[in-house]
């Protein structure tokens, strides 16, 4: 399978970080991601189980971004889809209540 442009950019960025900050920086970045991710997934699950769409969107966004930063693009894309679905599902509750009255009247 051909390497995607995004994957190539991540590899290039990782090389830049190693060149500028050293290999230890990249190792630490990945280590922090691996340590932080289980807690983020747990909070994501708690938000889902509790019906807290705002917390779900926030956690999905954070995990999406950090996953993309370390090259986990499949996970990042899945989280983005989940985040968008949660935002769309919660949209009716975010609309002003008088808006529905205007349509009825």
Short mmCIF file of C-alpha atoms in Angstrom, two decimals:
data_model
loop_
_atom_site.label_atom_id
_atom_site.label_comp_id
_atom_site.label_asym_id
_atom_site.label_seq_id
_atom_site.Cartn_x
_atom_site.Cartn_y
_atom_site.Cartn_z
CA UNK A 1 0.00 0.00 0.00
CA UNK A 2 1.34 3.44 -0.88
CA UNK A 3 2.25 5.77 1.95
CA UNK A 4 -0.27 8.56 2.39
CA UNK A 5 0.72 12.20 2.29
CA UNK A 6 -0.26 12.54 5.95
CA UNK A 7 1.91 9.58 6.97
CA UNK A 8 4.83 11.06 5.05
CA UNK A 9 4.29 14.40 6.80
CA UNK A 10 4.25 12.72 10.21
CA UNK A 11 7.48 10.88 9.43
CA UNK A 12 9.03 14.14 8.26
CA UNK A 13 7.87 15.95 11.42
CA UNK A 14 9.22 13.14 13.61
CA UNK A 15 12.57 13.42 11.86
CA UNK A 16 12.54 17.20 12.42
CA UNK A 17 11.83 16.67 16.13
CA UNK A 18 14.66 14.15 16.41
CA UNK A 19 17.02 16.49 14.57
CA UNK A 20 16.03 19.49 16.67
CA UNK A 21 15.33 17.98 20.10
CA UNK A 22 16.92 14.53 19.98
CA UNK A 23 15.54 11.01 19.98
CA UNK A 24 14.62 11.24 23.66
CA UNK A 25 12.02 13.91 22.85
CA UNK A 26 10.25 11.67 20.36
CA UNK A 27 10.42 8.71 22.73
CA UNK A 28 8.98 10.85 25.54
CA UNK A 29 6.18 12.14 23.27
CA UNK A 30 5.16 8.60 22.38
CA UNK A 31 5.53 7.48 26.01
CA UNK A 32 3.23 10.26 27.22
CA UNK A 33 0.70 9.33 24.53
CA UNK A 34 0.77 5.68 25.57
CA UNK A 35 0.38 6.56 29.25
CA UNK A 36 -2.36 9.14 28.69
CA UNK A 37 -4.47 7.23 26.17
CA UNK A 38 -5.98 4.61 28.52
CA UNK A 39 -7.25 7.40 30.82
CA UNK A 40 -8.69 9.31 27.87
CA UNK A 41 -10.43 6.17 26.59
CA UNK A 42 -11.85 5.57 30.08
CA UNK A 43 -13.21 9.15 30.24
CA UNK A 44 -14.57 8.77 26.72
CA UNK A 45 -16.39 5.59 27.77
CA UNK A 46 -17.71 7.23 30.96
CA UNK A 47 -19.05 10.15 28.94
CA UNK A 48 -20.72 7.75 26.52
CA UNK A 49 -22.21 5.63 29.30
CA UNK A 50 -23.38 8.73 31.16
CA UNK A 51 -24.86 10.40 28.09
CA UNK A 52 -22.56 13.41 28.50
CA UNK A 53 -22.15 14.49 24.89
CA UNK A 54 -20.12 17.59 25.77
CA UNK A 55 -17.52 15.53 27.66
CA UNK A 56 -17.55 12.91 24.91
CA UNK A 57 -16.87 15.51 22.22
CA UNK A 58 -14.08 17.09 24.30
CA UNK A 59 -12.34 13.77 25.02
CA UNK A 60 -12.76 12.51 21.46
CA UNK A 61 -11.28 15.75 20.11
CA UNK A 62 -8.27 15.59 22.42
CA UNK A 63 -7.59 11.92 21.71
CA UNK A 64 -8.13 12.48 17.97
CA UNK A 65 -5.49 15.20 17.91
CA UNK A 66 -2.93 13.41 20.04
CA UNK A 67 -3.41 10.22 18.01
CA UNK A 68 -2.78 12.10 14.78
CA UNK A 69 0.36 13.64 16.29
CA UNK A 70 1.91 10.22 16.84
CA UNK A 71 0.75 8.80 13.51
CA UNK A 72 -2.26 6.75 14.67
CA UNK A 73 -4.32 8.04 11.76
CA UNK A 74 -6.91 5.26 11.74
CA UNK A 75 -7.75 5.91 15.38
CA UNK A 76 -7.74 9.66 14.77
CA UNK A 77 -10.18 9.34 11.86
CA UNK A 78 -12.50 7.07 13.85
CA UNK A 79 -12.49 9.49 16.77
CA UNK A 80 -13.25 12.37 14.45
CA UNK A 81 -16.27 10.52 13.07
CA UNK A 82 -17.44 9.73 16.62
CA UNK A 83 -16.93 13.33 17.69
CA UNK A 84 -18.91 14.65 14.73
CA UNK A 85 -21.73 12.16 15.38
CA UNK A 86 -21.90 13.21 19.03
CA UNK A 87 -21.97 16.88 18.05
CA UNK A 88 -24.76 16.26 15.55
CA UNK A 89 -26.77 14.23 18.05
CA UNK A 90 -26.53 16.94 20.69
CA UNK A 91 -27.31 19.80 18.32
CA UNK A 92 -31.10 19.86 18.92
CA UNK A 93 -30.55 20.33 22.65
CA UNK A 94 -28.24 23.27 21.95
CA UNK A 95 -30.77 25.20 19.88
CA UNK A 96 -32.74 27.94 21.63
CA UNK A 97 -36.13 26.66 22.73
CA UNK A 98 -37.98 29.66 21.29
CA UNK A 99 -36.81 28.65 17.83
CA UNK A 100 -39.13 25.64 17.81
CA UNK A 101 -42.00 27.89 18.90
CA UNK A 102 -41.42 30.19 15.92
CA UNK A 103 -41.69 27.28 13.52
CA UNK A 104 -44.92 26.07 15.11
CA UNK A 105 -46.51 29.52 15.03
#
